[in-house]
Coordinates of C-alpha atoms and ligand atoms in Angstrom, one line a residue:
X1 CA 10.1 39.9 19.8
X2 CA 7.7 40.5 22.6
X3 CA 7.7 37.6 26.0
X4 CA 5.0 35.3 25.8
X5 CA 4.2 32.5 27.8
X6 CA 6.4 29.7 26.1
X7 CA 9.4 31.7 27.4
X8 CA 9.3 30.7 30.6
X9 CA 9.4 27.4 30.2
X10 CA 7.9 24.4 32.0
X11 CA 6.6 25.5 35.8
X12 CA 5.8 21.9 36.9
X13 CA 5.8 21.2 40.4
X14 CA 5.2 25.3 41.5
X15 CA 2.1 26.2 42.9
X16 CA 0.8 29.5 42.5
X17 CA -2.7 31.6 43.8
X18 CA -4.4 33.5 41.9
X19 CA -6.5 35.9 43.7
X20 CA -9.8 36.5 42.4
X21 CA -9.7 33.7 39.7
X22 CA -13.3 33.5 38.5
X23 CA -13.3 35.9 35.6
X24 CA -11.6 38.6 33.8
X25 CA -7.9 38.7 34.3
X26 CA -7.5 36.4 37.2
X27 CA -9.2 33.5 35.3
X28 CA -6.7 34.1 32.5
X29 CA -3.8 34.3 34.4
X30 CA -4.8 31.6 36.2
X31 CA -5.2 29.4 33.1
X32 CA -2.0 30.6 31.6
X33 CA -0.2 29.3 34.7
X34 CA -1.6 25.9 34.5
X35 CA -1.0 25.4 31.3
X36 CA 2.4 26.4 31.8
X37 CA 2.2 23.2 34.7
X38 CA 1.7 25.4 37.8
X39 CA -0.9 23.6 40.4
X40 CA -2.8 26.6 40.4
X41 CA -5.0 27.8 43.6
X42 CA -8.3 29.8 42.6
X43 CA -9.0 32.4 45.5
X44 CA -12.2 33.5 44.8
X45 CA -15.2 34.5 47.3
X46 CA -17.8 32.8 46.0
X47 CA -17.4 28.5 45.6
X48 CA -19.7 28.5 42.8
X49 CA -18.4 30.7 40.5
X50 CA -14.4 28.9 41.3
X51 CA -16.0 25.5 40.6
X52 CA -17.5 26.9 37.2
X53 CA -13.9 28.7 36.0
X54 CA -12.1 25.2 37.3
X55 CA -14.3 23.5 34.9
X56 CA -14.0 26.0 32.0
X57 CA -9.9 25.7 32.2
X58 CA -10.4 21.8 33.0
X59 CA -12.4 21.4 29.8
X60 CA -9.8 23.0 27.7
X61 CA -6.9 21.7 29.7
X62 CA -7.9 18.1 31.2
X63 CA -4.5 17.8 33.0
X64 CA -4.6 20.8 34.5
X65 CA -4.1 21.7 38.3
X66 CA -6.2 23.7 40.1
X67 CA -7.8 23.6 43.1
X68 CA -10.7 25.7 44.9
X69 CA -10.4 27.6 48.4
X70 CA -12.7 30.6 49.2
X71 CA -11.1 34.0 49.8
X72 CA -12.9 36.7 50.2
X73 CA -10.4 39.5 50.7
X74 CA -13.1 42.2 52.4
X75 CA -13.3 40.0 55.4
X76 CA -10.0 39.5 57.4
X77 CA -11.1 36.7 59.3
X78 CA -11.5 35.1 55.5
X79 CA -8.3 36.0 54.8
X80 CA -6.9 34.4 57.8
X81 CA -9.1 31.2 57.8
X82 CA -7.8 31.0 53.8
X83 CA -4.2 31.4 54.9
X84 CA -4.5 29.1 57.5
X85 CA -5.9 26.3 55.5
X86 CA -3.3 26.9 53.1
X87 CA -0.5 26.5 55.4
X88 CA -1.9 23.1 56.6
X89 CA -2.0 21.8 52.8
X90 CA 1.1 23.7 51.2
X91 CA 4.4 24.0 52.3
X92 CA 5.1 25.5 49.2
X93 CA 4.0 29.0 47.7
X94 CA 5.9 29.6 44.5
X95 CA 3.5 32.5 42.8
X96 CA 0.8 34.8 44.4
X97 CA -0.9 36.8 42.0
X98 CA -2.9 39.6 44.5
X99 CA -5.5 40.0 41.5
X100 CA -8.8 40.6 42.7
X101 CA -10.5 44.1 42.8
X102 CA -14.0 45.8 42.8
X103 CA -14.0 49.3 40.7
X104 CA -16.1 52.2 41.9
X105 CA -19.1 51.2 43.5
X106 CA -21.3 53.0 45.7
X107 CA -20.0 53.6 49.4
X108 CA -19.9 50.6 51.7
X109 CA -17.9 49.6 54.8
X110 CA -16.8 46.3 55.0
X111 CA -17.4 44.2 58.2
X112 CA -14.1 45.7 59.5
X113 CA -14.7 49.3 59.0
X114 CA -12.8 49.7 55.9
X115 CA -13.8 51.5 53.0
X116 CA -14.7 48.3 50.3
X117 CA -12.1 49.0 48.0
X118 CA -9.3 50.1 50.2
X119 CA -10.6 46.9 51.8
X120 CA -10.7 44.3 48.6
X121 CA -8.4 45.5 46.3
X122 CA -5.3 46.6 49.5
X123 CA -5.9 45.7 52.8
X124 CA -6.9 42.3 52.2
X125 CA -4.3 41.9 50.1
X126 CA -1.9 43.0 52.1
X127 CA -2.8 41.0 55.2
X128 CA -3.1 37.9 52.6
X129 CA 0.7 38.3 52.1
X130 CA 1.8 38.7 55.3
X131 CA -0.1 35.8 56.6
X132 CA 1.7 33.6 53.6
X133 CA 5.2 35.1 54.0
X134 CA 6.4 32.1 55.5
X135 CA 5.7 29.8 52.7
X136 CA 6.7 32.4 50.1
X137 CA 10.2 33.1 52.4
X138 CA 10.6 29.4 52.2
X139 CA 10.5 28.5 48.3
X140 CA 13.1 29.8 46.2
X141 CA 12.6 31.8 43.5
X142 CA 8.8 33.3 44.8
X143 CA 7.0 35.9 43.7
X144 CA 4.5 38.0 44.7
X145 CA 2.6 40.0 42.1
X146 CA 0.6 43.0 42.7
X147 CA -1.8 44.1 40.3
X148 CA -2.1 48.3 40.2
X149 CA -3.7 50.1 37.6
X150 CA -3.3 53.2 35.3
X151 CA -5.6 54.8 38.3
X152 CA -3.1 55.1 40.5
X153 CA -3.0 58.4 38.9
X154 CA -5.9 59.3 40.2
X155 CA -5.0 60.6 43.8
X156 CA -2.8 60.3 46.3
X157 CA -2.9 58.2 50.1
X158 CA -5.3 59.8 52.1
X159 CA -3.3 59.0 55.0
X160 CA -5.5 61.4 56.8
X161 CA -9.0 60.0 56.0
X162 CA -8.7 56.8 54.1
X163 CA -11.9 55.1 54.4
X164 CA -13.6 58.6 53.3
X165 CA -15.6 59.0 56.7
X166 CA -15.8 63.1 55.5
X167 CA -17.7 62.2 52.3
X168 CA -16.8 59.6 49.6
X169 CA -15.7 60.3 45.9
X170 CA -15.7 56.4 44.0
X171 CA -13.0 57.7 41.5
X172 CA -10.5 58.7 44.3
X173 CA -11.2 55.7 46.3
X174 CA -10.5 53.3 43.4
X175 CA -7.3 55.9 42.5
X176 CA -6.2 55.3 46.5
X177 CA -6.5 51.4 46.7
X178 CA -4.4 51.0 43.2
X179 CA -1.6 53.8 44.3
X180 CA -1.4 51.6 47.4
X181 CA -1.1 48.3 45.8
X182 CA 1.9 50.1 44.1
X183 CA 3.3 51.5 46.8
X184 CA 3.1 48.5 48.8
X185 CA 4.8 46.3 46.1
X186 CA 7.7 48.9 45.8
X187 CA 7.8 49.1 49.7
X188 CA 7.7 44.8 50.1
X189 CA 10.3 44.8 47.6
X190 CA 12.7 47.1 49.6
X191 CA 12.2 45.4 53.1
X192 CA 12.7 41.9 51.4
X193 CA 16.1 43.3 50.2
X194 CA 16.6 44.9 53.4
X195 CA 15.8 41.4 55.1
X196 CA 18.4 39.4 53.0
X197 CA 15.3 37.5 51.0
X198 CA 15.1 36.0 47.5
X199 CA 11.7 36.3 46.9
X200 CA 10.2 38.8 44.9
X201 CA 7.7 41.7 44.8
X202 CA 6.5 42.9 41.5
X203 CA 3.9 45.3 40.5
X204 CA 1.6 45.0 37.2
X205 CA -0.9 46.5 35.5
X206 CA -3.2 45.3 32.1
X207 CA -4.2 48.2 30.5
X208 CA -7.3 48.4 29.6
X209 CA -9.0 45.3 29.0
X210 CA -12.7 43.9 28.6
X211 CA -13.4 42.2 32.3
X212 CA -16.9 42.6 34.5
X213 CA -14.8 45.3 36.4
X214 CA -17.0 48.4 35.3
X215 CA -20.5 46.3 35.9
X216 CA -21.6 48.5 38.7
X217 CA -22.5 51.1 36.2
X218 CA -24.5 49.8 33.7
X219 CA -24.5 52.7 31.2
X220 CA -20.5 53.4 31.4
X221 CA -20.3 49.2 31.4
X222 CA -21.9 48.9 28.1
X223 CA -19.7 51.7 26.1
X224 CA -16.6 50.9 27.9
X225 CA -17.1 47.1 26.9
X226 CA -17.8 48.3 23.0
X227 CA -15.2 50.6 22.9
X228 CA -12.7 48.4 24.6
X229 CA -13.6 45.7 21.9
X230 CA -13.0 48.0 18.9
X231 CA -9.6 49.3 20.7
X232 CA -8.3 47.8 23.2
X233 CA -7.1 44.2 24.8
X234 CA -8.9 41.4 25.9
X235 CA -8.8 40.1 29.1
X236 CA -6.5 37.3 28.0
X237 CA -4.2 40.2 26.9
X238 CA -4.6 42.1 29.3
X239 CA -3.2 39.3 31.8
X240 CA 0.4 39.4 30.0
X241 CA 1.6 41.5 32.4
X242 CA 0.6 39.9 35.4
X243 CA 2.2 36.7 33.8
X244 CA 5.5 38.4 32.3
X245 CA 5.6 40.1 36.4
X246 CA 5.4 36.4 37.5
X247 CA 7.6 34.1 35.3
X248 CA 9.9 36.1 32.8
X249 CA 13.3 36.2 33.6
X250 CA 14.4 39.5 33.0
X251 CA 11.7 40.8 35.9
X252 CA 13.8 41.9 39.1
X253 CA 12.3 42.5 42.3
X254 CA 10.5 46.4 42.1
X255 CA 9.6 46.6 38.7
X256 CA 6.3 47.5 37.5
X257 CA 5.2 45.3 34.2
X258 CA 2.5 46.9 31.8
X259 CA 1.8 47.0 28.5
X260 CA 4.2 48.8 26.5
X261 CA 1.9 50.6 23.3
X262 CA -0.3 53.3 23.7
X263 CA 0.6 55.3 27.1
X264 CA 0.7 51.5 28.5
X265 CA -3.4 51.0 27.4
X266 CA -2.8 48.0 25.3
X267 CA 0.1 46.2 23.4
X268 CA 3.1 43.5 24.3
X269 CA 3.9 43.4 28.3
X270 CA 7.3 45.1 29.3
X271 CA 8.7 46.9 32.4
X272 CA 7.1 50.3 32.0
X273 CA 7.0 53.6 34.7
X274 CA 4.8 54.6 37.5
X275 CA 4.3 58.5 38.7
X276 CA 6.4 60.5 41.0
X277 CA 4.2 59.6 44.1
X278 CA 3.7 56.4 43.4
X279 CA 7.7 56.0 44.5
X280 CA 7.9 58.1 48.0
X281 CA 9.5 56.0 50.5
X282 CA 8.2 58.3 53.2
X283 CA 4.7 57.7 52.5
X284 CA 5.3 54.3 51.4
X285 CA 6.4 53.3 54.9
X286 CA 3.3 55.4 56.3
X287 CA 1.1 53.0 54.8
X288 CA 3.0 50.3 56.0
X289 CA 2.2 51.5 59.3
X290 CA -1.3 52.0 58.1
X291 CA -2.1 48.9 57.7
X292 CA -0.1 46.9 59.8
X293 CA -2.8 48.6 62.3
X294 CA -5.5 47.9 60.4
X295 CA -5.6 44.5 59.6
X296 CA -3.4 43.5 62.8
X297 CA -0.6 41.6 60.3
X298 CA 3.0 42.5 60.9
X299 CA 5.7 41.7 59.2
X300 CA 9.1 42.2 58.1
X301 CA 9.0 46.4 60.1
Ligands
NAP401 N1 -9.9 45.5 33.5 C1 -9.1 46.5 33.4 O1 -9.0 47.2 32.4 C2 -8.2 46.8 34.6 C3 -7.4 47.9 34.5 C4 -6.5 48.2 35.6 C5 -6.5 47.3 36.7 N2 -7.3 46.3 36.7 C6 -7.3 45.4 37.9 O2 -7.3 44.1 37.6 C7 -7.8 43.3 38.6 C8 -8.8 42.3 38.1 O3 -9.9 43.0 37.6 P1 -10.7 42.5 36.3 O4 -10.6 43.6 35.3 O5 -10.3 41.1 35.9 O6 -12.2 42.5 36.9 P2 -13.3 41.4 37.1 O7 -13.6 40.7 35.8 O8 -14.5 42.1 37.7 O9 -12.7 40.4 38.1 C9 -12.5 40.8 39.5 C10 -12.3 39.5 40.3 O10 -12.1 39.9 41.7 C11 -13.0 39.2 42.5 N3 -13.3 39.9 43.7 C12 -14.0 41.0 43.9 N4 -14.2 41.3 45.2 C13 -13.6 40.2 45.8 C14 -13.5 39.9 47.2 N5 -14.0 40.7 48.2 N6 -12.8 38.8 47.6 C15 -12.3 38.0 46.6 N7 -12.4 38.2 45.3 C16 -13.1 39.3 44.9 C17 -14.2 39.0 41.6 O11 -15.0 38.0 42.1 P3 -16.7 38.0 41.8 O12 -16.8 37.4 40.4 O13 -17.2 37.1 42.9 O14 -17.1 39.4 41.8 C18 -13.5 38.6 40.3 O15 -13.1 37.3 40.4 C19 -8.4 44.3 39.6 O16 -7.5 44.4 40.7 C20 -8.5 45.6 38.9 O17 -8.4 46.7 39.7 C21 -8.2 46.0 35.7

């Protein structure tokens, strides 16, 4: 019998973010949770678009909680106003789902000199959870969830030139941010252990599931959307393993959460494998370093 949902039983009184909550996986996940009784934070970057997905899970769940605070993970001075707003109104962080993500689109910098999806999809992420640490440190039984992809495949850190400056290849950059969201949940994971902490750090991915995440090319959009409708999962689907990563029971701190059918494209979440590099400490605690200096957030070195 596969997990769902009903197997974790009630989560009233825990509060949970969900990064990038307006769409695709993030607003199912976020759903799931508040069905489930979470009060459920929607981190999204644009206030319309949160307001819209709080009413679309209100309308189907009047009792639901959720509130809306604006994140924009590409800026770290959003990320830090966010945290810092959160602190003030939460002393509680039960659940943060690092969700959100841009796919391959053309070359940009963000406003911090990052390329945009080492930016969106790691680095903001990264600085989100250390700026939160204290609240997650603080609630037993937390977890943080990050969400990697089957891309991680798709190249290695560039520890050397990470933000592309000598020429930019979309497929590598979007292959780099999702290794490092990996590598950083296997790395959190060790230096909570190391620290003596409860919470903890679990990787997921979806598969590959019908979201907006291909829209910046139209063409490939439209035939990956068809195909993924005749094939694969949905984006409700696809959000099991971000959900069995966040609630089951049997999920221990450094496991990586998929689905299990197909080479993990589609089918019943489960604790599945990640490649060889995905699991070097050496580079792992590069990044680390990495970051820290980028985003000016250190914790638990
Ligand atoms: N779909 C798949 O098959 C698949 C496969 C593997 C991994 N993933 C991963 O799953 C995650 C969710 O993707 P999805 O498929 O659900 O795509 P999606 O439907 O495009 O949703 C992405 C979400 O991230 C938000 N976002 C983008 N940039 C942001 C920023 N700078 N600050 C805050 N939020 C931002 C988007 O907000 P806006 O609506 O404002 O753009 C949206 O809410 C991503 O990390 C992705 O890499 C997806």
């Amino acid at each position: 019998m596969s997990w769902n949902l009903e197997d974790a039983g009630s989560q009233d009184g825990r509060v949970a973010i969900v990064t990038g909550a307006n769409a695709g996986l993030g607003l199912e996940t976020a759903r799931a949770l508040a069905e489930s009784g979470c009060e459920v934070i929607l981190a999204c970057r644009n206030a319309d678009k949160a307001a819209a997905a709080r009413e679309q899970i209100i309308r189907r769940q009047p009792g639901a909680r959720l509130a809306c605070m604006t994140l924009d993970l590409s800026r770290l001075v959003s990320v830090s106003d966010f945290a810092q707003k959160f602190k003030r109104r939460y002393q509680r962080l039960d659940l943060l789902i690092n969700n959100a993500g841009i796919m391959m689109p053309p070359f940009a910098l963000s406003e911090d000199g990052f390329e945009s999806q080492l930016a969106t999809n790691y680095l903001g992420h990264f600085a989100l959870t250390g700026r939160l640490l204290p609240r997650l440190l603080a609630t037993s039984e937390s977890r943080v969830v990050s969400v990697s992809s089957l891309a991680h495949r798709w190249s290695p850190i560039r520890l050397e030139d990470p933000h592309f400056a000598n020429g930019y290849d979309a497929r590598l950059a979007y292959g780099q941010s999702k290794l490092a969201c990996l590598m950083f949940a296997y790395e959190l994971d060790r230096r909570l252990c190391d620290g003596g902490h409860r919470t903890l750090s679990v990787a997921a991915h979806p598969g590959v599931s019908v979201t907006n995440l291909a829209d910046h090319f139209p063409l490939a959009n439209a035939l990956f959307k068809t195909a993924a409708r005749l094939v694969l999962q949905s984006a409700a689907a696809g959000a099991q393993p971000l959900l069995y990563a966040a609630l089951a029971a049997e999920v221990e701190g450094g496991d990586y959460c998929g689905p299990l059918w197909l080479n993990q494209w589609r089918g019943p979440p489960g604790k599945v494998g990640s490649n060889r590099r995905s699991k070097d400490p050496a580079v792992a605690a590069q990044l680390w370093s990495l970051s820290e200096q980028a985003t000016g957030v250190s914790y638990l070195s």
